[in-house]
Every structure is written in C-alpha cells, then in structure tokens.
PDB file of C-alpha atoms and ligand atoms in Angstrom:
ATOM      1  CA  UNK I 188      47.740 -50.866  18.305  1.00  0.00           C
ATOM      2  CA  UNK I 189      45.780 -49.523  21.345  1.00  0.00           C
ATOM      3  CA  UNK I 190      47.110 -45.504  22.404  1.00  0.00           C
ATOM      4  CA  UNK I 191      48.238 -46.241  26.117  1.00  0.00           C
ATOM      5  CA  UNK I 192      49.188 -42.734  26.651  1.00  0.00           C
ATOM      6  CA  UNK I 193      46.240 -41.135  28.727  1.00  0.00           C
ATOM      7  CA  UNK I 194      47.275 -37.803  27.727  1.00  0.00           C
ATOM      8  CA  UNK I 195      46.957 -38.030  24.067  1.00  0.00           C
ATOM      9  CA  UNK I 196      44.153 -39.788  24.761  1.00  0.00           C
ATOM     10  CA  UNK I 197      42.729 -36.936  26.440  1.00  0.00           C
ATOM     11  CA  UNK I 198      44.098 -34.434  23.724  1.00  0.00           C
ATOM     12  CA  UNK I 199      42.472 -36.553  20.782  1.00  0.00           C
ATOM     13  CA  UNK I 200      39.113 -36.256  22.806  1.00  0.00           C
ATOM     14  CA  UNK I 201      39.015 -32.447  23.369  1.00  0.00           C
ATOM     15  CA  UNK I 202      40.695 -31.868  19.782  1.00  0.00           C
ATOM     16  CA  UNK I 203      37.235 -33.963  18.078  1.00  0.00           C
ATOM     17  CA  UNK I 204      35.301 -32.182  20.437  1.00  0.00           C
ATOM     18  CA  UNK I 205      36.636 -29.014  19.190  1.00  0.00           C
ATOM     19  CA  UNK I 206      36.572 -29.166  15.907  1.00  0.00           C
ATOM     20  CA  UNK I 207      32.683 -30.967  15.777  1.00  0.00           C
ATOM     21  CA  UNK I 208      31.503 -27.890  17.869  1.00  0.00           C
ATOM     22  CA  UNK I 209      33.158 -25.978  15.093  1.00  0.00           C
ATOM     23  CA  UNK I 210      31.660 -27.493  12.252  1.00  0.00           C
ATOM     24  CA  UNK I 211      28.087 -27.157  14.116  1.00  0.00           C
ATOM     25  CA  UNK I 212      28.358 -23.443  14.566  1.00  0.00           C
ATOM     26  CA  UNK I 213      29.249 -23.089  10.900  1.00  0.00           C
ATOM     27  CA  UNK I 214      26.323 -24.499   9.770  1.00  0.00           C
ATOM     28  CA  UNK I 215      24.096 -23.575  12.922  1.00  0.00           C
ATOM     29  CA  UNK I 216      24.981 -19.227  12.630  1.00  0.00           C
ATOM     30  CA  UNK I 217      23.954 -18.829   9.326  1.00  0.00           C
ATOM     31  CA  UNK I 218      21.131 -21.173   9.269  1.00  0.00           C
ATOM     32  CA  UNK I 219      19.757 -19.299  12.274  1.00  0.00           C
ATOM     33  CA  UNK I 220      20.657 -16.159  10.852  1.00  0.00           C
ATOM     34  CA  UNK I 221      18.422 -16.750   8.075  1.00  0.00           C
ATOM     35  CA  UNK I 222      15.296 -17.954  10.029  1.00  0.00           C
ATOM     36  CA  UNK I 223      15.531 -14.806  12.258  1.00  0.00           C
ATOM     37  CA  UNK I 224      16.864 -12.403  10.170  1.00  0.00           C
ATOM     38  CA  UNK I 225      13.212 -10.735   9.015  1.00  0.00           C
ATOM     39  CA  UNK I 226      12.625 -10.009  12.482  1.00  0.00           C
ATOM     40  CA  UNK I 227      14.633  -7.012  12.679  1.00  0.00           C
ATOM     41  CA  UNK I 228      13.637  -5.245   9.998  1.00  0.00           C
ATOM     42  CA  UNK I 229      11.082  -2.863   8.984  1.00  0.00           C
ATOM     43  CA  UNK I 230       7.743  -4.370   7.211  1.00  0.00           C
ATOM     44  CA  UNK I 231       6.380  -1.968   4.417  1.00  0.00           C
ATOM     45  CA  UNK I 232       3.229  -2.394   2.612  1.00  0.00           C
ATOM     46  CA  UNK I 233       2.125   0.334   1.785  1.00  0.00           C
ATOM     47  CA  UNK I 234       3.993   3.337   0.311  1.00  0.00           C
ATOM     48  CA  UNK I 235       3.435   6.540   2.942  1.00  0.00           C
ATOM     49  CA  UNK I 236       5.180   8.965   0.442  1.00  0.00           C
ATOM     50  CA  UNK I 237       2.631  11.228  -1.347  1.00  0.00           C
ATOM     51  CA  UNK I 238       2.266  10.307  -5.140  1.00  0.00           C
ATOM     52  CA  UNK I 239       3.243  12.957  -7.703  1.00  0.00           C
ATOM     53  CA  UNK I 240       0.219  13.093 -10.108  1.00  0.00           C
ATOM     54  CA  UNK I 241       1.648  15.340 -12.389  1.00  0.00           C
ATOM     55  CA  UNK I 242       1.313  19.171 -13.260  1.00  0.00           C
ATOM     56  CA  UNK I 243      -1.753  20.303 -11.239  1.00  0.00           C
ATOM     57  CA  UNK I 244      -3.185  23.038 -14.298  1.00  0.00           C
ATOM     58  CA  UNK I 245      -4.184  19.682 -16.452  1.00  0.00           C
ATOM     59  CA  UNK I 246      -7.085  19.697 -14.275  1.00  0.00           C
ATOM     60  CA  UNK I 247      -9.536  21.899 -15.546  1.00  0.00           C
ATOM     61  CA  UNK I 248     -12.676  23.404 -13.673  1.00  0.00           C
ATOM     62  CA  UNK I 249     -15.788  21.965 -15.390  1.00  0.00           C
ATOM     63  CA  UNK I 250     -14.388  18.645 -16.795  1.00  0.00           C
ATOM     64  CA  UNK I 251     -15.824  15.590 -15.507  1.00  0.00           C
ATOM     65  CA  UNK I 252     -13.548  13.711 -13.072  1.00  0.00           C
ATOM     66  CA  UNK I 253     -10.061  11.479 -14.260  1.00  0.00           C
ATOM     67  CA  UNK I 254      -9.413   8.175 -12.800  1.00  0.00           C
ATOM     68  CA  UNK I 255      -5.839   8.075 -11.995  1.00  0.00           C
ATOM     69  CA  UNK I 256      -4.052   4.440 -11.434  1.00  0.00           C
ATOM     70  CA  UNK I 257      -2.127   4.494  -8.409  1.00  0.00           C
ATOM     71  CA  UNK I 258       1.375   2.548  -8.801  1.00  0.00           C
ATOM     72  CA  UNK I 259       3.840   1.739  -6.049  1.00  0.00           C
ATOM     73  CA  UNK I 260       6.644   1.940  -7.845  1.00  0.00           C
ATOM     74  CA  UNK I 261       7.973  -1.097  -5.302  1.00  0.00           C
ATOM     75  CA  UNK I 262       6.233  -2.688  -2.142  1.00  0.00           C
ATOM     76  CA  UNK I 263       8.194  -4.256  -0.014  1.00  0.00           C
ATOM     77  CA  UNK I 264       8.029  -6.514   2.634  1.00  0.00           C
ATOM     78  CA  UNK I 265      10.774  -8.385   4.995  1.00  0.00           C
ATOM     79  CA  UNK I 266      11.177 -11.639   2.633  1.00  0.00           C
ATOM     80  CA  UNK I 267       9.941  -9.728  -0.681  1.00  0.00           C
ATOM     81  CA  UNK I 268       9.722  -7.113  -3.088  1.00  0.00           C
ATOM     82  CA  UNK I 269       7.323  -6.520  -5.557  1.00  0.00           C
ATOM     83  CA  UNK I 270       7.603  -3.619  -8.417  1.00  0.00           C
ATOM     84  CA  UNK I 271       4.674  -1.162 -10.067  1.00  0.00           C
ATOM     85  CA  UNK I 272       1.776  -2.711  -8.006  1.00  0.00           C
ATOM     86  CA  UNK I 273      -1.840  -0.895  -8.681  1.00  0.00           C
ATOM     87  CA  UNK I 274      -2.762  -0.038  -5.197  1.00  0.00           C
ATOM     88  CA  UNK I 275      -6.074   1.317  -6.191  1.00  0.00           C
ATOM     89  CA  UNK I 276      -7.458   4.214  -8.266  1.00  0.00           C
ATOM     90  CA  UNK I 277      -8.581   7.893  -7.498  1.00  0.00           C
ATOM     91  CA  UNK I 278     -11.113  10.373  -9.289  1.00  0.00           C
ATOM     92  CA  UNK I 279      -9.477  13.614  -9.406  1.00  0.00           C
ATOM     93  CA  UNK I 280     -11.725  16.649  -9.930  1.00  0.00           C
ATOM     94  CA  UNK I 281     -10.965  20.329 -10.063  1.00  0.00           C
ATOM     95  CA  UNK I 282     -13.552  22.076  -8.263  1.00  0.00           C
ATOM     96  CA  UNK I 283     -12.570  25.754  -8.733  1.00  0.00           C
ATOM     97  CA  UNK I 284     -10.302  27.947  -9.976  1.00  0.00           C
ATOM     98  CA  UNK I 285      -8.397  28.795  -7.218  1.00  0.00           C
ATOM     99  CA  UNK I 286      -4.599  26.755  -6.765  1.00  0.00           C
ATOM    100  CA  UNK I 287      -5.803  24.025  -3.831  1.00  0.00           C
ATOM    101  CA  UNK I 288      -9.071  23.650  -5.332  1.00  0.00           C
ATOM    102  CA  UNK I 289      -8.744  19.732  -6.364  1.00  0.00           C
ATOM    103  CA  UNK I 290     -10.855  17.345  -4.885  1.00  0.00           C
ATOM    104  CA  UNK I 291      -9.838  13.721  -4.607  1.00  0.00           C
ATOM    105  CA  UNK I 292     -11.837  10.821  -3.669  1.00  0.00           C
ATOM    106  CA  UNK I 293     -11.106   6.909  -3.362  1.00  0.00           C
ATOM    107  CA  UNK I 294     -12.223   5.072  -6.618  1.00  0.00           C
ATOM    108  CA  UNK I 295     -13.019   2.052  -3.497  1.00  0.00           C
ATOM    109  CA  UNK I 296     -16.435   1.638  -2.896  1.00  0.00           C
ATOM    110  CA  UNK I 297     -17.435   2.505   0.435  1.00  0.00           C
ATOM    111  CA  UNK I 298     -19.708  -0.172   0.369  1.00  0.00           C
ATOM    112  CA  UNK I 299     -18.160  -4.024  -0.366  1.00  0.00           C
ATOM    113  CA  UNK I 300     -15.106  -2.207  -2.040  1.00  0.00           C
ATOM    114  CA  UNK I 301     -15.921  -2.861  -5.759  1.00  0.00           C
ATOM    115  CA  UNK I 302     -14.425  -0.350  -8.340  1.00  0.00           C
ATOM    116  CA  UNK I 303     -16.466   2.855  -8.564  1.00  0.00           C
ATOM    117  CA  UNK I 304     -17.022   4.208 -12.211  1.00  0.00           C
ATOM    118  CA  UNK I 305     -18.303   7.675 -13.774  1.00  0.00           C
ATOM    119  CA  UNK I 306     -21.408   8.044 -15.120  1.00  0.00           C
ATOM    120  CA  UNK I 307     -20.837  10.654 -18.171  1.00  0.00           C
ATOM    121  CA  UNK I 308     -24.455  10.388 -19.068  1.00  0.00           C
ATOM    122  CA  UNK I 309     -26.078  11.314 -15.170  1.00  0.00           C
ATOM    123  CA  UNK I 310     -23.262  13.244 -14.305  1.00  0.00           C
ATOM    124  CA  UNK I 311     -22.308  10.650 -10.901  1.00  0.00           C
ATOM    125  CA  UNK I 312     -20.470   8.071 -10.193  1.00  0.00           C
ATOM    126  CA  UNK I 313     -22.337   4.528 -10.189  1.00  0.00           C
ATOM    127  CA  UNK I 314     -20.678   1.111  -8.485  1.00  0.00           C
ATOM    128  CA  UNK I 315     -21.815  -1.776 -10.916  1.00  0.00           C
ATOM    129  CA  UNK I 316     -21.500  -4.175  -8.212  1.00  0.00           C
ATOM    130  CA  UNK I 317     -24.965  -3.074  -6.040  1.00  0.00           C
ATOM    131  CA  UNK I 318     -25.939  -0.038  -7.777  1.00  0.00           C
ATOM    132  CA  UNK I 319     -24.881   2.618  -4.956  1.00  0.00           C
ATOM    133  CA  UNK I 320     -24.335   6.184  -6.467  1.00  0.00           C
ATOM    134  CA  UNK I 321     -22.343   8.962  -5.656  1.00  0.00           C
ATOM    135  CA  UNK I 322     -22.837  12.582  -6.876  1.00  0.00           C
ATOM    136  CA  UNK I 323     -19.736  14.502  -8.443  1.00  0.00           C
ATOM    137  CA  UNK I 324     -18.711  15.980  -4.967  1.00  0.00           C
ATOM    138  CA  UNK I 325     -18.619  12.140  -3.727  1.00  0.00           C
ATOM    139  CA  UNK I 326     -21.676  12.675  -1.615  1.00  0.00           C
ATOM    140  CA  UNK I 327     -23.681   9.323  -1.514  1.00  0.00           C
ATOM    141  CA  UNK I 328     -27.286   9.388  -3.709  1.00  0.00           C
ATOM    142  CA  UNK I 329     -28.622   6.007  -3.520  1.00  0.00           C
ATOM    143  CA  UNK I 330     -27.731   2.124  -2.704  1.00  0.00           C
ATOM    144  CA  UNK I 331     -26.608   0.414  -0.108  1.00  0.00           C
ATOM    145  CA  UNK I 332     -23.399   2.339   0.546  1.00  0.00           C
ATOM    146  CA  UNK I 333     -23.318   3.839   3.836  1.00  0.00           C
ATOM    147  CA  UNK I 334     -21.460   6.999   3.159  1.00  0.00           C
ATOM    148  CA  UNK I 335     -20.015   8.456   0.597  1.00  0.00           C
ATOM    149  CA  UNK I 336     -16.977   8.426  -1.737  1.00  0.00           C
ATOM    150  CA  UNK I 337     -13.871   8.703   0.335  1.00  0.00           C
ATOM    151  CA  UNK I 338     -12.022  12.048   0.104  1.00  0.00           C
ATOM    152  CA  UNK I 339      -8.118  11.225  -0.183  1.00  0.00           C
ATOM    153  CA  UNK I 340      -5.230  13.716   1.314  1.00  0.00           C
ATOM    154  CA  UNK I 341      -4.177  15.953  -1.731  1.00  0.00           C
ATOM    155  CA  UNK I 342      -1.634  18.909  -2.470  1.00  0.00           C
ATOM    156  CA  UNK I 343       0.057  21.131  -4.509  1.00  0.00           C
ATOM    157  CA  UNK I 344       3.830  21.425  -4.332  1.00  0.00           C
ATOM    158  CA  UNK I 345       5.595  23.619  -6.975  1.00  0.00           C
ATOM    159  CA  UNK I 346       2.565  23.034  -9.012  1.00  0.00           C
ATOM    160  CA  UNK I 347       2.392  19.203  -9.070  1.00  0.00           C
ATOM    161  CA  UNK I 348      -0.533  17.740  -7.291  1.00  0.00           C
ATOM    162  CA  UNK I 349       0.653  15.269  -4.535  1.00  0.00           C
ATOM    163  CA  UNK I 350      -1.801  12.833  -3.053  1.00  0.00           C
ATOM    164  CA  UNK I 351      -1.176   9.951  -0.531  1.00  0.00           C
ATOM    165  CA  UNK I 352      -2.690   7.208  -1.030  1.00  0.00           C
ATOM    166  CA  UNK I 353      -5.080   5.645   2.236  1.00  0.00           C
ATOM    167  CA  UNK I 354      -7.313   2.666   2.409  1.00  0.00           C
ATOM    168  CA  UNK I 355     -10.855   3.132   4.393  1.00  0.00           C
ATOM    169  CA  UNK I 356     -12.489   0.175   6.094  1.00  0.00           C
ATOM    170  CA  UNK I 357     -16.202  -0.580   4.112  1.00  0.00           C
ATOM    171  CA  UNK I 358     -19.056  -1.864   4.891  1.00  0.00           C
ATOM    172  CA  UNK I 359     -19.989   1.175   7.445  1.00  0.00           C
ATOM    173  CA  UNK I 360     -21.074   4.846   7.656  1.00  0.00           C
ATOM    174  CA  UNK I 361     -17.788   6.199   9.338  1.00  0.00           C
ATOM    175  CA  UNK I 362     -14.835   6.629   7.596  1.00  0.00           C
ATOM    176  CA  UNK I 363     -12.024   4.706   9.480  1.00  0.00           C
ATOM    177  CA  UNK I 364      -8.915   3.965   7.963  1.00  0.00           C
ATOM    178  CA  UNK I 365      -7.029   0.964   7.471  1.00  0.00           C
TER     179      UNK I 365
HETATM  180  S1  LIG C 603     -19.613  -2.660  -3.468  1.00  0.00           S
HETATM  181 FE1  LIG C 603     -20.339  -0.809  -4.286  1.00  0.00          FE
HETATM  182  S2  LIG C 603     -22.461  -0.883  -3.967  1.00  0.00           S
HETATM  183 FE2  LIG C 603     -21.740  -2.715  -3.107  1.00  0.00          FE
END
C-alpha cells in the first residue's frame, strides 16, 4: 500500500538520513582517528638520556681501553616500539688519576662507519674494513679515515660514569653530528 501522507513521508526521509549519517561517522571517526593519530605525537629514535656505565673506579689508569655495548633499553617511534636495541659501542679509557679523567670515543669508524677494534699487540685501535688506525688517545695514524676516533660526551655523577650516546656523520674530516 503506497504512504499518501506527505508528512511521514518526509519524516521517514530525514529519519534514514539520520541514522545513515550516523552509522558513517561511527565508522568514519575512528578510522580517521587511526590514520592521523601519529601525527601528534612525539617521534623518538634515539635515547637523549645519558647512559649509566656503571661505577666510574672500574676504570683503571694504564689498562687498555673497554668496549662498552650501548643498549636503549626501548626506542620508540609513533607506530612502534622496540626494546634493548645496540645503538653502537664506545671505548672507554681512563686517562689519569684524577675523578673526570675518562676519555670516551665512538667505536664508529670515522671513515665508512665499520666497527673499530683494539689492537692489544700495537697498542691502537685498527678498523678491519680499510685498515685506518687510531692511536689510544683516538688521534688518527694511518688509512683513509679523515679524522680521528670520535670523542663522546662523558661524566661522573655520584661516581657512576654517564655518557650520551651521539652519532657523527663519516666519510669527512669534520666532526658533524647526526
Ligand atoms: S670504514 Fe674504517 S677504514 Fe673504512
């Protein structure tokens, strides 16, 4: 039977109109809420915080450089999170006896950015990848690196030696960081 009443004709129209727009702004808000929602938020990807390395005294004046693993203990980004990720490594040497004298420098070549090792036997560091070496006070010796062994930022707090961890851009003679 056909609805003669123009009314509830009218009514019926608005009323499906209404409750479609409804059911498309359900679905539409959070759907849009989850393409956008990254954009507010803060990106991280690399920790800024110093890392504690521990009670400063087990460095000793005269012993030959430690490589130390550095470990986010998370990295996060806007979509993910990643835990204990090996940003790099440092060789930490004391070089006197007095409280601030630790030097740190980037186990990052300065040169391609291969893994830098210690030499026990010449007393220097050595990159395996193009033979550039460093002397113990990071100062480059031979190879193709441009400069030397990067010197990171460390401290001591309340005896622990803090050191924050920076990348350095390679492949040139000035030390720019990343
Ligand atoms: S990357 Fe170290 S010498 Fe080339």
């Amino acid at each position: 039977m056909a609805d003669s009443d123009p009314d509830r004709r009218k009514f019926l129209q608005i009323a499906t109109c209404a409750i479609g727009g409804g059911v498309g702004l359900v679905v539409a808000v959070p759907a849009l809420q989850l393409i956008s929602d990254p954009a507010g938020k803060q990106t991280i990807t690399s920790p800024s915080a110093p890392f504690d390395l521990g009670p400063a005294e087990r460095f000793r004046v005269g012993e030959p450089p430690r490589k130390i693993e550095i470990v986010a203990p998370v990295i996060q980004d806007a979509w993910t999170a990643a835990r204990d990720v090996v940003l790099g490594a440092a060789w930490i040497r004391r070089v006197g006896p007095g409280a601030n004298e630790i030097d740190a420098r980037s186990a990052t070549c300065p040169h391609l950015g291969c893994a830098v090792g210690w030499d026990a036997a010449r007393g220097n560091y050595l990159c395996p990848c193009h033979d550039s070496r460093f002397a113990a006070s990071g100062d480059k010796l031979t190879g193709p690196s441009e400069r030397g062994l990067d010197a990171l930022p460390v401290q001591i707090v309340e005896g622990r030696l803090k050191l924050t961890w920076e990348r350095y851009r390679t492949g040139q003679s000035t030390k720019e960081r990343l």
